Amino acid sequence: MGDAADADTVVSPTTTPEAVLTAAKRMLAEGLVEGTSGNISGRLPDGLVCLTPSSVPYDTMTLDDLVVVDAEGTVVSGTRSPTTEKDLHLSTLNRHPELGAVIHTHAVHATMFALAHEPIPAVIEEVVVYIGGDVPCCEYQGTGTAELGDEVAAHLADRGAALLANHGLVTCASTPEKALHNAALVERTAQIIQGARAMGATIHPLPDKVNQDMAGVYRFLRTNP
Ligand SMILES: [Zn+2]
């Protein structure tokens, strides 16, 4: 799973509520969620975390709907309830100080792999660069539980994305914009692989040297955004 970055040497990347809201609306526009499913978090300069609210449609969501919580999940500001899936966001941001944002979606093609409990293989170079390798699948844990939060944080120690068994996708990065890019990249890759399999094609892995070199690029980019 790899080591988490050393908390003593990392200056955590931070973002703004505006960036969280922009990513939320783009997530809807890009078809990565429907209705009120999915959620986004961003680390603020004061160390608190901005979360999308529970049960508010993305198309009408405003800055006033966002919720700010502390590291334990206690609401510090905002009138809404934070997303019911806040544990996976807080566990990931608390455990990995080099990260600044987490996005959870129910993207269709990625979720097909999550139903199969099958990692999405890193057979395209940009997946290795931006995700760090295969997209692993977490063991099933109930939605919104602390156990799911632990499972997700562990799998995101050296990856920019992980699948939630029987549920969906979670991605992470230094900013909401980059975490959204990762979600779109993983979804597109899942769709491409399914298409290639439907053609009856044999899917060839990347050469080992490419995997090793580009995974090194991912590790560098993760801690030097
Ligand atoms: Zn979900």
CSV table of N, CA and C in Angstrom, one decimal, residues 29-117:
chain,number,residue,atom,x,y,z
A,29,ALA,N,-22.2,18.3,-14.5
A,29,ALA,CA,-22.2,18.6,-15.9
A,29,ALA,C,-21.5,17.5,-16.7
A,30,GLU,N,-20.5,16.8,-16.2
A,30,GLU,CA,-19.7,15.8,-16.9
A,30,GLU,C,-20.4,14.4,-16.7
A,31,GLY,N,-21.5,14.3,-16.1
A,31,GLY,CA,-22.2,13.1,-16.0
A,31,GLY,C,-21.6,12.1,-15.0
A,32,LEU,N,-20.8,12.6,-14.1
A,32,LEU,CA,-20.2,11.7,-13.1
A,32,LEU,C,-21.1,11.4,-11.9
A,33,VAL,N,-22.2,12.2,-11.8
A,33,VAL,CA,-23.2,11.9,-10.7
A,33,VAL,C,-24.5,12.2,-11.3
A,34,GLU,N,-25.6,11.8,-10.6
A,34,GLU,CA,-26.9,12.3,-10.9
A,34,GLU,C,-27.6,12.6,-9.6
A,35,GLY,N,-28.6,13.5,-9.7
A,35,GLY,CA,-29.4,13.9,-8.5
A,35,GLY,C,-28.5,14.5,-7.5
A,36,THR,N,-28.6,14.0,-6.3
A,36,THR,CA,-27.7,14.5,-5.2
A,36,THR,C,-26.6,13.6,-4.7
A,37,SER,N,-26.4,12.5,-5.5
A,37,SER,CA,-25.4,11.6,-5.2
A,37,SER,C,-24.0,12.2,-5.3
A,38,GLY,N,-23.0,11.5,-4.7
A,38,GLY,CA,-21.6,12.0,-4.8
A,38,GLY,C,-21.4,13.2,-3.9
A,39,ASN,N,-20.1,13.5,-3.6
A,39,ASN,CA,-19.8,14.6,-2.7
A,39,ASN,C,-18.3,15.0,-2.8
A,40,ILE,N,-18.0,16.2,-2.4
A,40,ILE,CA,-16.7,16.8,-2.6
A,40,ILE,C,-16.2,17.4,-1.3
A,41,SER,N,-14.9,17.3,-1.0
A,41,SER,CA,-14.3,18.0,0.1
A,41,SER,C,-13.1,18.7,-0.3
A,42,GLY,N,-12.8,19.8,0.4
A,42,GLY,CA,-11.5,20.6,0.2
A,42,GLY,C,-11.0,21.1,1.5
A,43,ARG,N,-9.7,21.0,1.6
A,43,ARG,CA,-9.0,21.5,2.8
A,43,ARG,C,-8.8,23.0,2.7
A,44,LEU,N,-9.3,23.7,3.7
A,44,LEU,CA,-9.2,25.2,3.8
A,44,LEU,C,-7.9,25.6,4.4
A,45,PRO,N,-7.4,26.9,4.2
A,45,PRO,CA,-6.2,27.3,4.7
A,45,PRO,C,-6.1,27.3,6.2
A,46,ASP,N,-7.2,27.4,6.9
A,46,ASP,CA,-7.2,27.3,8.4
A,46,ASP,C,-7.2,25.9,8.9
A,47,GLY,N,-7.1,24.9,8.0
A,47,GLY,CA,-7.1,23.5,8.4
A,47,GLY,C,-8.4,22.8,8.5
A,48,LEU,N,-9.5,23.6,8.5
A,48,LEU,CA,-10.8,23.1,8.5
A,48,LEU,C,-11.1,22.5,7.1
A,49,VAL,N,-12.3,21.8,7.0
A,49,VAL,CA,-12.6,21.1,5.7
A,49,VAL,C,-14.0,21.6,5.2
A,50,CYS,N,-14.0,22.0,3.9
A,50,CYS,CA,-15.3,22.4,3.3
A,50,CYS,C,-15.9,21.2,2.6
A,51,LEU,N,-17.1,20.9,2.9
A,51,LEU,CA,-17.8,19.7,2.4
A,51,LEU,C,-19.1,20.1,1.6
A,52,THR,N,-19.5,19.4,0.6
A,52,THR,CA,-20.8,19.6,0.0
A,52,THR,C,-21.8,19.0,1.0
A,53,PRO,N,-23.1,19.6,0.9
A,53,PRO,CA,-24.1,19.2,1.9
A,53,PRO,C,-24.8,17.9,1.5
A,54,SER,N,-25.6,17.4,2.4
A,54,SER,CA,-26.4,16.2,2.1
A,54,SER,C,-27.7,16.7,1.4
A,55,SER,N,-28.1,16.0,0.4
A,55,SER,CA,-29.4,16.2,-0.2
A,55,SER,C,-29.7,17.5,-0.8
A,56,VAL,N,-28.7,18.2,-1.4
A,56,VAL,CA,-29.0,19.4,-2.1
A,56,VAL,C,-28.5,19.2,-3.6
A,57,PRO,N,-29.4,19.4,-4.6
A,57,PRO,CA,-29.1,19.2,-6.0
A,57,PRO,C,-27.9,20.1,-6.4
A,58,TYR,N,-27.0,19.6,-7.2
A,58,TYR,CA,-25.9,20.4,-7.6
A,58,TYR,C,-26.2,21.6,-8.5
A,59,ASP,N,-27.3,21.5,-9.3
A,59,ASP,CA,-27.6,22.6,-10.2
A,59,ASP,C,-28.0,23.9,-9.4
A,60,THR,N,-28.6,23.7,-8.3
A,60,THR,CA,-29.0,24.9,-7.5
A,60,THR,C,-28.1,25.2,-6.3
A,61,MET,N,-27.1,24.4,-6.1
A,61,MET,CA,-26.2,24.5,-4.9
A,61,MET,C,-25.5,25.9,-5.0
A,62,THR,N,-25.4,26.6,-3.8
A,62,THR,CA,-24.7,27.8,-3.8
A,62,THR,C,-23.6,27.7,-2.7
A,63,LEU,N,-22.8,28.7,-2.6
A,63,LEU,CA,-21.7,28.7,-1.5
A,63,LEU,C,-22.4,28.6,-0.1
A,64,ASP,N,-23.5,29.2,0.0
A,64,ASP,CA,-24.2,29.1,1.4
A,64,ASP,C,-24.6,27.7,1.8
A,65,ASP,N,-24.7,26.8,0.8
A,65,ASP,CA,-25.1,25.4,1.1
A,65,ASP,C,-23.9,24.6,1.6
A,66,LEU,N,-22.7,25.1,1.3
A,66,LEU,CA,-21.5,24.3,1.7
A,66,LEU,C,-21.4,24.3,3.2
A,67,VAL,N,-20.7,23.3,3.8
A,67,VAL,CA,-20.6,23.1,5.2
A,67,VAL,C,-19.1,23.0,5.6
A,68,VAL,N,-18.7,23.7,6.6
A,68,VAL,CA,-17.3,23.6,7.1
A,68,VAL,C,-17.3,22.8,8.4
A,69,VAL,N,-16.4,21.8,8.4
A,69,VAL,CA,-16.3,21.0,9.6
A,69,VAL,C,-14.8,20.9,10.1
A,70,ASP,N,-14.6,20.5,11.3
A,70,ASP,CA,-13.3,20.3,11.8
A,70,ASP,C,-12.8,18.9,11.5
A,71,ALA,N,-11.6,18.5,12.0
A,71,ALA,CA,-11.0,17.2,11.6
A,71,ALA,C,-11.9,16.1,12.2
A,72,GLU,N,-12.7,16.3,13.2
A,72,GLU,CA,-13.5,15.3,13.8
A,72,GLU,C,-14.9,15.2,13.1
A,73,GLY,N,-15.2,16.2,12.2
A,73,GLY,CA,-16.5,16.2,11.6
A,73,GLY,C,-17.5,17.1,12.2
A,74,THR,N,-17.1,17.8,13.3
A,74,THR,CA,-18.1,18.7,13.9
A,74,THR,C,-18.3,20.0,13.0
A,75,VAL,N,-19.5,20.3,12.8
A,75,VAL,CA,-19.8,21.5,12.0
A,75,VAL,C,-19.4,22.8,12.6
A,76,VAL,N,-18.6,23.5,11.9
A,76,VAL,CA,-18.1,24.8,12.4
A,76,VAL,C,-18.9,26.0,11.8
A,77,SER,N,-19.2,25.8,10.5
A,77,SER,CA,-20.1,26.9,9.9
A,77,SER,C,-20.9,26.2,8.8
A,78,GLY,N,-22.1,26.9,8.5
A,78,GLY,CA,-23.0,26.4,7.5
A,78,GLY,C,-24.3,25.9,8.2
A,79,THR,N,-25.4,26.0,7.5
A,79,THR,CA,-26.7,25.7,8.0
A,79,THR,C,-27.2,24.3,7.6
A,80,ARG,N,-26.5,23.7,6.6
A,80,ARG,CA,-26.9,22.4,6.1
A,80,ARG,C,-26.2,21.3,6.9
A,81,SER,N,-26.6,20.1,6.7
A,81,SER,CA,-25.9,18.9,7.2
A,81,SER,C,-24.8,18.5,6.2
A,82,PRO,N,-23.6,18.2,6.7
A,82,PRO,CA,-22.6,17.7,5.7
A,82,PRO,C,-23.0,16.4,5.1
A,83,THR,N,-22.4,16.1,4.0
A,83,THR,CA,-22.7,14.8,3.3
A,83,THR,C,-22.6,13.7,4.3
A,84,THR,N,-23.5,12.7,4.1
A,84,THR,CA,-23.5,11.6,5.0
A,84,THR,C,-22.2,10.7,4.8
A,85,GLU,N,-21.5,11.0,3.8
A,85,GLU,CA,-20.3,10.2,3.5
A,85,GLU,C,-19.0,11.0,3.9
A,86,LYS,N,-19.2,11.9,4.9
A,86,LYS,CA,-18.1,12.7,5.3
A,86,LYS,C,-16.9,11.9,5.9
A,87,ASP,N,-17.1,10.8,6.5
A,87,ASP,CA,-16.0,10.0,7.1
A,87,ASP,C,-15.0,9.6,6.1
A,88,LEU,N,-15.4,9.3,4.8
A,88,LEU,CA,-14.3,8.9,3.9
A,88,LEU,C,-13.5,10.1,3.5
A,89,HIS,N,-14.1,11.3,3.5
A,89,HIS,CA,-13.3,12.5,3.2
A,89,HIS,C,-12.4,12.8,4.3
A,90,LEU,N,-12.9,12.9,5.5
A,90,LEU,CA,-12.1,13.3,6.7
A,90,LEU,C,-11.0,12.3,6.9
A,91,SER,N,-11.3,11.0,6.9
A,91,SER,CA,-10.2,10.0,7.1
A,91,SER,C,-9.1,10.1,6.1
A,92,THR,N,-9.5,10.4,4.9
A,92,THR,CA,-8.4,10.5,3.8
A,92,THR,C,-7.6,11.8,4.0
A,93,LEU,N,-8.3,12.9,4.3
A,93,LEU,CA,-7.5,14.2,4.4
A,93,LEU,C,-6.7,14.2,5.7
A,94,ASN,N,-7.3,13.6,6.8
A,94,ASN,CA,-6.5,13.5,8.1
A,94,ASN,C,-5.3,12.7,8.0
A,95,ARG,N,-5.4,11.6,7.2
A,95,ARG,CA,-4.3,10.6,7.2
A,95,ARG,C,-3.3,11.0,6.2
A,96,HIS,N,-3.6,11.8,5.2
A,96,HIS,CA,-2.7,12.1,4.1
A,96,HIS,C,-2.6,13.6,3.9
A,97,PRO,N,-1.7,14.2,4.7
A,97,PRO,CA,-1.6,15.7,4.7
A,97,PRO,C,-1.2,16.3,3.4
A,98,GLU,N,-0.6,15.4,2.5
A,98,GLU,CA,-0.2,15.9,1.2
A,98,GLU,C,-1.4,16.1,0.2
A,99,LEU,N,-2.5,15.7,0.6
A,99,LEU,CA,-3.7,15.8,-0.2
A,99,LEU,C,-4.5,17.1,0.2
A,100,GLY,N,-5.3,17.6,-0.7
A,100,GLY,CA,-6.1,18.8,-0.4
A,100,GLY,C,-7.6,18.6,-0.8
A,101,ALA,N,-8.0,17.6,-1.4
A,101,ALA,CA,-9.4,17.4,-1.9
A,101,ALA,C,-9.7,16.0,-2.2
A,102,VAL,N,-11.0,15.6,-1.9
A,102,VAL,CA,-11.5,14.3,-2.2
A,102,VAL,C,-12.8,14.4,-2.9
A,103,ILE,N,-13.0,13.5,-3.9
A,103,ILE,CA,-14.3,13.5,-4.6
A,103,ILE,C,-14.8,12.1,-4.6
A,104,HIS,N,-16.1,12.0,-4.3
A,104,HIS,CA,-16.8,10.6,-4.4
A,104,HIS,C,-17.9,10.7,-5.4
A,105,THR,N,-17.9,9.8,-6.3
A,105,THR,CA,-19.0,9.8,-7.3
A,105,THR,C,-19.5,8.4,-7.5
A,106,HIS,N,-20.6,8.3,-8.2
A,106,HIS,CA,-21.2,7.0,-8.6
A,106,HIS,C,-21.1,6.8,-10.1
A,107,ALA,N,-19.9,7.2,-10.6
A,107,ALA,CA,-19.7,7.2,-12.1
A,107,ALA,C,-20.0,5.8,-12.6
A,108,VAL,N,-20.7,5.7,-13.7
A,108,VAL,CA,-21.3,4.5,-14.2
A,108,VAL,C,-20.3,3.4,-14.5
A,109,HIS,N,-19.4,3.7,-15.4
A,109,HIS,CA,-18.4,2.7,-15.8
A,109,HIS,C,-17.5,2.2,-14.7
A,110,ALA,N,-17.0,3.2,-13.9
A,110,ALA,CA,-16.1,2.8,-12.8
A,110,ALA,C,-16.9,1.9,-11.8
A,111,THR,N,-18.2,2.3,-11.6
A,111,THR,CA,-19.0,1.5,-10.6
A,111,THR,C,-19.2,0.1,-11.1
A,112,MET,N,-19.2,-0.1,-12.4
A,112,MET,CA,-19.3,-1.5,-12.9
A,112,MET,C,-18.2,-2.4,-12.4
A,113,PHE,N,-16.9,-1.8,-12.4
A,113,PHE,CA,-15.8,-2.5,-11.9
A,113,PHE,C,-16.0,-2.7,-10.3
A,114,ALA,N,-16.6,-1.7,-9.7
A,114,ALA,CA,-16.8,-1.8,-8.2
A,114,ALA,C,-17.8,-2.9,-7.9
A,115,LEU,N,-18.8,-3.1,-8.8
A,115,LEU,CA,-19.7,-4.2,-8.5
A,115,LEU,C,-19.0,-5.6,-8.7
A,116,ALA,N,-18.0,-5.6,-9.6
A,116,ALA,CA,-17.3,-6.9,-9.8
A,116,ALA,C,-16.1,-7.0,-8.8
A,117,HIS,N,-15.9,-6.0,-8.0
A,117,HIS,CA,-14.8,-6.0,-7.0
A,117,HIS,C,-13.5,-6.2,-7.8
